[in-house]
Amino acid sequence: MKILVVDDHALVREGLREVLKGLDEQIHVLEAPACSRAFELAALHPDLDLVLLDYHLPDMNGLAALSIFGKNHPELPIIMLSGSVNPKVMRQVLAQGAAGFMTKSGLSDDLLGVIRRVLEGEIFTPPELLNLSGSLQADELESTPARFVLTPRQEEVLYLLMDGHSNKDISRSLDLSEETVKNHVSAILRGFDVQTRIQAVIAASSHGYFKPLPLV
């Protein structure tokens, strides 16, 4: 397994290298102090499995870096790391194509759990972002389009998407063929006028769709 850590603080990179050993003692960790070096390493190592990318870097911010990674390495999953919790930034990062967002104040075990999920093909949406129904700013509410109405089956698919499940997982959970699930996902993307599953999750949240709480 090969993971690229991008952070301008050497101590943070060293700390993450030690944490990542919790995935595999033989893990190969590459380090970059800035985006320019990160892009070079990504080009030199096409077998990268994951990138841990700091949002605040000396040569560009995380959104700009995500855009470049997305163009050059569209299949490479990226988890954005930040020292602060900013819902607006979270939404922007996930809409830009990140596979997850984690704050640096989180626990090592939590980070490893998110990494494992992302490496399995899931998308990690921070709980803070999924529970923002009452905390949108006025300007965001004014710019939010009318709620897109889904069929009951599409809602079931959407909630599983929001929980980070793959098409195969959804197929098993709902007892549907993968082709049927793919068609439902395509309909959801068209309905929200977005291109990716991550953008669909963000759009769904802005339209008032939130994962139902488990029964107790």
PDB file of C-alpha atoms in Angstrom:
ATOM      1  CA  MET A   1       0.000   0.000   0.000  1.00  0.00           C
ATOM      2  CA  LYS A   2       1.296   3.435  -0.934  1.00  0.00           C
ATOM      3  CA  ILE A   3      -0.023   6.700   0.556  1.00  0.00           C
ATOM      4  CA  LEU A   4       1.063  10.274  -0.118  1.00  0.00           C
ATOM      5  CA  VAL A   5       0.974  12.715   2.814  1.00  0.00           C
ATOM      6  CA  VAL A   6       0.946  16.404   1.864  1.00  0.00           C
ATOM      7  CA  ASP A   7       1.546  18.853   4.722  1.00  0.00           C
ATOM      8  CA  ASP A   8       3.998  21.708   5.174  1.00  0.00           C
ATOM      9  CA  HIS A   9       4.765  20.746   8.801  1.00  0.00           C
ATOM     10  CA  ALA A  10       7.406  18.023   9.152  1.00  0.00           C
ATOM     11  CA  LEU A  11       6.128  16.981  12.585  1.00  0.00           C
ATOM     12  CA  VAL A  12       2.625  16.459  11.207  1.00  0.00           C
ATOM     13  CA  ARG A  13       3.975  14.342   8.355  1.00  0.00           C
ATOM     14  CA  GLU A  14       6.039  12.263  10.786  1.00  0.00           C
ATOM     15  CA  GLY A  15       3.050  11.813  13.059  1.00  0.00           C
ATOM     16  CA  LEU A  16       0.824  10.690  10.203  1.00  0.00           C
ATOM     17  CA  ARG A  17       3.494   8.279   9.020  1.00  0.00           C
ATOM     18  CA  GLU A  18       3.418   6.588  12.428  1.00  0.00           C
ATOM     19  CA  VAL A  19      -0.387   6.541  12.505  1.00  0.00           C
ATOM     20  CA  LEU A  20      -0.527   4.972   9.046  1.00  0.00           C
ATOM     21  CA  LYS A  21       1.486   2.004  10.276  1.00  0.00           C
ATOM     22  CA  GLY A  22      -1.764   0.995  11.929  1.00  0.00           C
ATOM     23  CA  LEU A  23      -2.989   0.056   8.456  1.00  0.00           C
ATOM     24  CA  ASP A  24       0.034  -2.030   7.522  1.00  0.00           C
ATOM     25  CA  GLU A  25       3.533  -2.180   8.991  1.00  0.00           C
ATOM     26  CA  GLN A  26       4.920  -2.420   5.458  1.00  0.00           C
ATOM     27  CA  ILE A  27       3.047   0.643   4.231  1.00  0.00           C
ATOM     28  CA  HIS A  28       5.013   2.960   1.939  1.00  0.00           C
ATOM     29  CA  VAL A  29       4.427   6.603   2.918  1.00  0.00           C
ATOM     30  CA  LEU A  30       5.535   9.376   0.574  1.00  0.00           C
ATOM     31  CA  GLU A  31       5.809  12.927   1.912  1.00  0.00           C
ATOM     32  CA  ALA A  32       5.447  16.335   0.299  1.00  0.00           C
ATOM     33  CA  PRO A  33       5.696  19.751   2.027  1.00  0.00           C
ATOM     34  CA  ALA A  34       3.814  21.542  -0.763  1.00  0.00           C
ATOM     35  CA  CYS A  35       1.480  20.865  -3.673  1.00  0.00           C
ATOM     36  CA  SER A  36       4.162  21.278  -6.323  1.00  0.00           C
ATOM     37  CA  ARG A  37       6.118  18.355  -4.839  1.00  0.00           C
ATOM     38  CA  ALA A  38       2.915  16.369  -4.327  1.00  0.00           C
ATOM     39  CA  PHE A  39       2.055  16.621  -8.018  1.00  0.00           C
ATOM     40  CA  GLU A  40       5.572  15.463  -8.925  1.00  0.00           C
ATOM     41  CA  LEU A  41       5.313  12.441  -6.628  1.00  0.00           C
ATOM     42  CA  ALA A  42       1.856  11.543  -7.913  1.00  0.00           C
ATOM     43  CA  ALA A  43       3.196  11.548 -11.465  1.00  0.00           C
ATOM     44  CA  LEU A  44       6.193   9.431 -10.455  1.00  0.00           C
ATOM     45  CA  HIS A  45       4.041   6.928  -8.519  1.00  0.00           C
ATOM     46  CA  PRO A  46       0.948   6.041 -10.584  1.00  0.00           C
ATOM     47  CA  ASP A  47       0.280   3.162  -8.155  1.00  0.00           C
ATOM     48  CA  LEU A  48      -0.632   5.507  -5.296  1.00  0.00           C
ATOM     49  CA  ASP A  49      -3.577   4.228  -3.253  1.00  0.00           C
ATOM     50  CA  LEU A  50      -4.487   7.417  -1.405  1.00  0.00           C
ATOM     51  CA  VAL A  51      -3.543  11.040  -0.707  1.00  0.00           C
ATOM     52  CA  LEU A  52      -3.870  12.775   2.663  1.00  0.00           C
ATOM     53  CA  LEU A  53      -3.944  16.457   1.733  1.00  0.00           C
ATOM     54  CA  ASP A  54      -3.739  19.410   4.108  1.00  0.00           C
ATOM     55  CA  TYR A  55      -6.161  22.212   3.213  1.00  0.00           C
ATOM     56  CA  HIS A  56      -3.731  25.044   4.035  1.00  0.00           C
ATOM     57  CA  LEU A  57      -0.499  24.739   2.067  1.00  0.00           C
ATOM     58  CA  PRO A  58       2.109  27.354   1.168  1.00  0.00           C
ATOM     59  CA  ASP A  59       1.683  27.245  -2.608  1.00  0.00           C
ATOM     60  CA  MET A  60      -2.112  26.784  -2.955  1.00  0.00           C
ATOM     61  CA  ASN A  61      -5.170  25.854  -0.963  1.00  0.00           C
ATOM     62  CA  GLY A  62      -6.842  22.476  -0.895  1.00  0.00           C
ATOM     63  CA  LEU A  63      -9.576  23.318  -3.392  1.00  0.00           C
ATOM     64  CA  ALA A  64      -7.083  24.318  -6.062  1.00  0.00           C
ATOM     65  CA  ALA A  65      -4.999  21.214  -5.361  1.00  0.00           C
ATOM     66  CA  LEU A  66      -8.079  18.978  -5.598  1.00  0.00           C
ATOM     67  CA  SER A  67      -8.867  20.426  -9.000  1.00  0.00           C
ATOM     68  CA  ILE A  68      -5.402  19.569 -10.333  1.00  0.00           C
ATOM     69  CA  PHE A  69      -5.393  16.104  -8.782  1.00  0.00           C
ATOM     70  CA  GLY A  70      -8.838  15.510 -10.251  1.00  0.00           C
ATOM     71  CA  LYS A  71      -7.704  16.386 -13.761  1.00  0.00           C
ATOM     72  CA  ASN A  72      -4.461  14.403 -13.656  1.00  0.00           C
ATOM     73  CA  HIS A  73      -5.485  11.483 -11.424  1.00  0.00           C
ATOM     74  CA  PRO A  74      -9.308  11.232 -11.466  1.00  0.00           C
ATOM     75  CA  GLU A  75      -9.379   7.782  -9.835  1.00  0.00           C
ATOM     76  CA  LEU A  76      -7.036   8.668  -6.955  1.00  0.00           C
ATOM     77  CA  PRO A  77      -8.968   9.066  -3.665  1.00  0.00           C
ATOM     78  CA  ILE A  78      -8.059  12.098  -1.572  1.00  0.00           C
ATOM     79  CA  ILE A  79      -8.888  12.771   2.066  1.00  0.00           C
ATOM     80  CA  MET A  80      -8.677  16.435   3.005  1.00  0.00           C
ATOM     81  CA  LEU A  81      -7.257  17.314   6.424  1.00  0.00           C
ATOM     82  CA  SER A  82      -7.833  20.641   8.157  1.00  0.00           C
ATOM     83  CA  GLY A  83      -7.108  22.194  11.514  1.00  0.00           C
ATOM     84  CA  SER A  84     -10.570  23.766  11.675  1.00  0.00           C
ATOM     85  CA  VAL A  85     -14.190  22.716  11.213  1.00  0.00           C
ATOM     86  CA  ASN A  86     -15.809  24.966   8.622  1.00  0.00           C
ATOM     87  CA  PRO A  87     -19.051  23.583   7.148  1.00  0.00           C
ATOM     88  CA  LYS A  88     -18.786  25.756   4.053  1.00  0.00           C
ATOM     89  CA  VAL A  89     -15.255  24.499   3.381  1.00  0.00           C
ATOM     90  CA  MET A  90     -16.387  20.906   3.990  1.00  0.00           C
ATOM     91  CA  ARG A  91     -19.114  21.248   1.373  1.00  0.00           C
ATOM     92  CA  GLN A  92     -16.736  22.849  -1.114  1.00  0.00           C
ATOM     93  CA  VAL A  93     -14.080  20.189  -0.578  1.00  0.00           C
ATOM     94  CA  LEU A  94     -16.478  17.272  -1.037  1.00  0.00           C
ATOM     95  CA  ALA A  95     -18.180  18.926  -4.006  1.00  0.00           C
ATOM     96  CA  GLN A  96     -14.746  19.351  -5.571  1.00  0.00           C
ATOM     97  CA  GLY A  97     -14.203  15.589  -5.473  1.00  0.00           C
ATOM     98  CA  ALA A  98     -12.503  14.713  -2.183  1.00  0.00           C
ATOM     99  CA  ALA A  99     -13.294  11.237  -0.871  1.00  0.00           C
ATOM    100  CA  GLY A 100     -13.485  12.503   2.700  1.00  0.00           C
ATOM    101  CA  PHE A 101     -12.798  15.338   5.125  1.00  0.00           C
ATOM    102  CA  MET A 102     -11.164  14.986   8.562  1.00  0.00           C
ATOM    103  CA  THR A 103     -10.097  17.539  11.141  1.00  0.00           C
ATOM    104  CA  LYS A 104      -6.637  17.266  12.659  1.00  0.00           C
ATOM    105  CA  SER A 105      -8.189  17.312  16.114  1.00  0.00           C
ATOM    106  CA  GLY A 106      -9.676  13.858  15.509  1.00  0.00           C
ATOM    107  CA  LEU A 107      -8.384  10.628  16.987  1.00  0.00           C
ATOM    108  CA  SER A 108      -5.883   8.391  15.192  1.00  0.00           C
ATOM    109  CA  ASP A 109      -8.290   5.447  15.260  1.00  0.00           C
ATOM    110  CA  ASP A 110     -10.998   7.592  13.664  1.00  0.00           C
ATOM    111  CA  LEU A 111      -8.645   8.580  10.872  1.00  0.00           C
ATOM    112  CA  LEU A 112      -7.654   4.967  10.251  1.00  0.00           C
ATOM    113  CA  GLY A 113     -11.322   4.003  10.147  1.00  0.00           C
ATOM    114  CA  VAL A 114     -12.075   6.671   7.541  1.00  0.00           C
ATOM    115  CA  ILE A 115      -9.041   5.664   5.487  1.00  0.00           C
ATOM    116  CA  ARG A 116     -10.148   2.022   5.473  1.00  0.00           C
ATOM    117  CA  ARG A 117     -13.620   3.009   4.282  1.00  0.00           C
ATOM    118  CA  VAL A 118     -12.243   5.237   1.538  1.00  0.00           C
ATOM    119  CA  LEU A 119      -9.806   2.538   0.380  1.00  0.00           C
ATOM    120  CA  GLU A 120     -12.808   0.216   0.056  1.00  0.00           C
ATOM    121  CA  GLY A 121     -14.408   2.683  -2.330  1.00  0.00           C
ATOM    122  CA  GLU A 122     -16.682   4.554   0.074  1.00  0.00           C
ATOM    123  CA  ILE A 123     -17.139   8.311   0.420  1.00  0.00           C
ATOM    124  CA  PHE A 124     -16.843   9.688   3.951  1.00  0.00           C
ATOM    125  CA  THR A 125     -19.094  12.640   4.692  1.00  0.00           C
ATOM    126  CA  PRO A 126     -18.379  14.187   8.115  1.00  0.00           C
ATOM    127  CA  PRO A 127     -21.275  13.856  10.576  1.00  0.00           C
ATOM    128  CA  GLU A 128     -21.018  17.602  11.184  1.00  0.00           C
ATOM    129  CA  LEU A 129     -21.963  18.206   7.556  1.00  0.00           C
ATOM    130  CA  LEU A 130     -24.875  15.766   7.501  1.00  0.00           C
ATOM    131  CA  ASN A 131     -26.393  17.413  10.574  1.00  0.00           C
ATOM    132  CA  LEU A 132     -26.426  20.990   9.323  1.00  0.00           C
ATOM    133  CA  SER A 133     -30.131  21.246   8.554  1.00  0.00           C
ATOM    134  CA  GLY A 134     -30.541  24.109  11.008  1.00  0.00           C
ATOM    135  CA  SER A 135     -27.219  25.876  10.552  1.00  0.00           C
ATOM    136  CA  LEU A 136     -27.188  27.100   6.954  1.00  0.00           C
ATOM    137  CA  GLN A 137     -26.381  30.769   6.574  1.00  0.00           C
ATOM    138  CA  ALA A 138     -29.055  33.072   5.207  1.00  0.00           C
ATOM    139  CA  ASP A 139     -27.266  33.653   1.911  1.00  0.00           C
ATOM    140  CA  GLU A 140     -26.916  29.892   1.423  1.00  0.00           C
ATOM    141  CA  LEU A 141     -30.617  29.366   2.095  1.00  0.00           C
ATOM    142  CA  GLU A 142     -31.550  32.037  -0.417  1.00  0.00           C
ATOM    143  CA  SER A 143     -29.404  30.397  -3.085  1.00  0.00           C
ATOM    144  CA  THR A 144     -30.678  26.864  -2.390  1.00  0.00           C
ATOM    145  CA  PRO A 145     -32.872  25.657  -5.283  1.00  0.00           C
ATOM    146  CA  ALA A 146     -36.271  24.054  -4.798  1.00  0.00           C
ATOM    147  CA  ARG A 147     -36.153  20.579  -3.283  1.00  0.00           C
ATOM    148  CA  PHE A 148     -35.784  17.863  -5.907  1.00  0.00           C
ATOM    149  CA  VAL A 149     -38.427  15.200  -5.241  1.00  0.00           C
ATOM    150  CA  LEU A 150     -37.214  11.604  -5.426  1.00  0.00           C
ATOM    151  CA  THR A 151     -39.247   8.437  -5.694  1.00  0.00           C
ATOM    152  CA  PRO A 152     -39.320   6.288  -2.521  1.00  0.00           C
ATOM    153  CA  ARG A 153     -36.839   3.839  -4.070  1.00  0.00           C
ATOM    154  CA  GLN A 154     -34.517   6.663  -5.167  1.00  0.00           C
ATOM    155  CA  GLU A 155     -34.608   8.008  -1.616  1.00  0.00           C
ATOM    156  CA  GLU A 156     -33.489   4.622  -0.301  1.00  0.00           C
ATOM    157  CA  VAL A 157     -30.615   4.631  -2.784  1.00  0.00           C
ATOM    158  CA  LEU A 158     -29.740   8.233  -1.909  1.00  0.00           C
ATOM    159  CA  TYR A 159     -29.559   7.574   1.836  1.00  0.00           C
ATOM    160  CA  LEU A 160     -27.208   4.651   1.222  1.00  0.00           C
ATOM    161  CA  LEU A 161     -25.109   6.912  -1.034  1.00  0.00           C
ATOM    162  CA  MET A 162     -24.979   9.471   1.765  1.00  0.00           C
ATOM    163  CA  ASP A 163     -23.729   6.726   4.062  1.00  0.00           C
ATOM    164  CA  GLY A 164     -20.839   6.048   1.677  1.00  0.00           C
ATOM    165  CA  HIS A 165     -22.019   2.738   0.204  1.00  0.00           C
ATOM    166  CA  SER A 166     -20.929   1.509  -3.228  1.00  0.00           C
ATOM    167  CA  ASN A 167     -23.355   0.373  -5.935  1.00  0.00           C
ATOM    168  CA  LYS A 168     -22.595  -3.232  -5.039  1.00  0.00           C
ATOM    169  CA  ASP A 169     -23.412  -2.597  -1.369  1.00  0.00           C
ATOM    170  CA  ILE A 170     -26.655  -0.850  -2.314  1.00  0.00           C
ATOM    171  CA  SER A 171     -27.551  -3.716  -4.614  1.00  0.00           C
ATOM    172  CA  ARG A 172     -27.193  -6.195  -1.754  1.00  0.00           C
ATOM    173  CA  SER A 173     -28.960  -3.997   0.806  1.00  0.00           C
ATOM    174  CA  LEU A 174     -32.011  -3.305  -1.366  1.00  0.00           C
ATOM    175  CA  ASP A 175     -32.041  -6.646  -3.211  1.00  0.00           C
ATOM    176  CA  LEU A 176     -31.690  -4.918  -6.576  1.00  0.00           C
ATOM    177  CA  SER A 177     -29.495  -5.669  -9.562  1.00  0.00           C
ATOM    178  CA  GLU A 178     -26.382  -3.495  -9.891  1.00  0.00           C
ATOM    179  CA  GLU A 179     -27.708  -2.247 -13.235  1.00  0.00           C
ATOM    180  CA  THR A 180     -30.916  -1.071 -11.549  1.00  0.00           C
ATOM    181  CA  VAL A 181     -28.918   0.660  -8.817  1.00  0.00           C
ATOM    182  CA  LYS A 182     -26.753   2.323 -11.468  1.00  0.00           C
ATOM    183  CA  ASN A 183     -29.898   3.614 -13.191  1.00  0.00           C
ATOM    184  CA  HIS A 184     -31.232   5.014  -9.909  1.00  0.00           C
ATOM    185  CA  VAL A 185     -27.898   6.718  -9.191  1.00  0.00           C
ATOM    186  CA  SER A 186     -27.870   8.220 -12.694  1.00  0.00           C
ATOM    187  CA  ALA A 187     -31.398   9.540 -12.164  1.00  0.00           C
ATOM    188  CA  ILE A 188     -30.343  11.100  -8.852  1.00  0.00           C
ATOM    189  CA  LEU A 189     -27.352  12.803 -10.487  1.00  0.00           C
ATOM    190  CA  ARG A 190     -29.549  14.152 -13.288  1.00  0.00           C
ATOM    191  CA  GLY A 191     -32.170  15.335 -10.836  1.00  0.00           C
ATOM    192  CA  PHE A 192     -29.668  17.319  -8.797  1.00  0.00           C
ATOM    193  CA  ASP A 193     -27.841  18.420 -11.970  1.00  0.00           C
ATOM    194  CA  VAL A 194     -24.477  17.139 -10.729  1.00  0.00           C
ATOM    195  CA  GLN A 195     -21.731  14.929 -12.152  1.00  0.00           C
ATOM    196  CA  THR A 196     -20.433  12.885  -9.222  1.00  0.00           C
ATOM    197  CA  ARG A 197     -21.776  10.935  -6.258  1.00  0.00           C
ATOM    198  CA  ILE A 198     -20.064  13.316  -3.831  1.00  0.00           C
ATOM    199  CA  GLN A 199     -21.736  16.301  -5.474  1.00  0.00           C
ATOM    200  CA  ALA A 200     -25.059  14.456  -5.202  1.00  0.00           C
ATOM    201  CA  VAL A 201     -24.570  14.001  -1.439  1.00  0.00           C
ATOM    202  CA  ILE A 202     -23.834  17.705  -1.004  1.00  0.00           C
ATOM    203  CA  ALA A 203     -26.762  18.703  -3.226  1.00  0.00           C
ATOM    204  CA  ALA A 204     -29.090  16.356  -1.352  1.00  0.00           C
ATOM    205  CA  SER A 205     -28.112  17.950   1.970  1.00  0.00           C
ATOM    206  CA  SER A 206     -28.759  21.424   0.582  1.00  0.00           C
ATOM    207  CA  HIS A 207     -32.175  20.248  -0.642  1.00  0.00           C
ATOM    208  CA  GLY A 208     -33.138  19.040   2.804  1.00  0.00           C
ATOM    209  CA  TYR A 209     -32.365  15.329   2.514  1.00  0.00           C
ATOM    210  CA  PHE A 210     -30.710  13.959   5.642  1.00  0.00           C
ATOM    211  CA  LYS A 211     -30.042  10.405   6.720  1.00  0.00           C
ATOM    212  CA  PRO A 212     -32.859   9.129   8.949  1.00  0.00           C
ATOM    213  CA  LEU A 213     -31.806   8.490  12.529  1.00  0.00           C
ATOM    214  CA  PRO A 214     -31.628   4.804  13.538  1.00  0.00           C
ATOM    215  CA  LEU A 215     -34.515   3.492  15.608  1.00  0.00           C
ATOM    216  CA  VAL A 216     -33.753   2.817  19.296  1.00  0.00           C
TER     217      VAL A 216
END
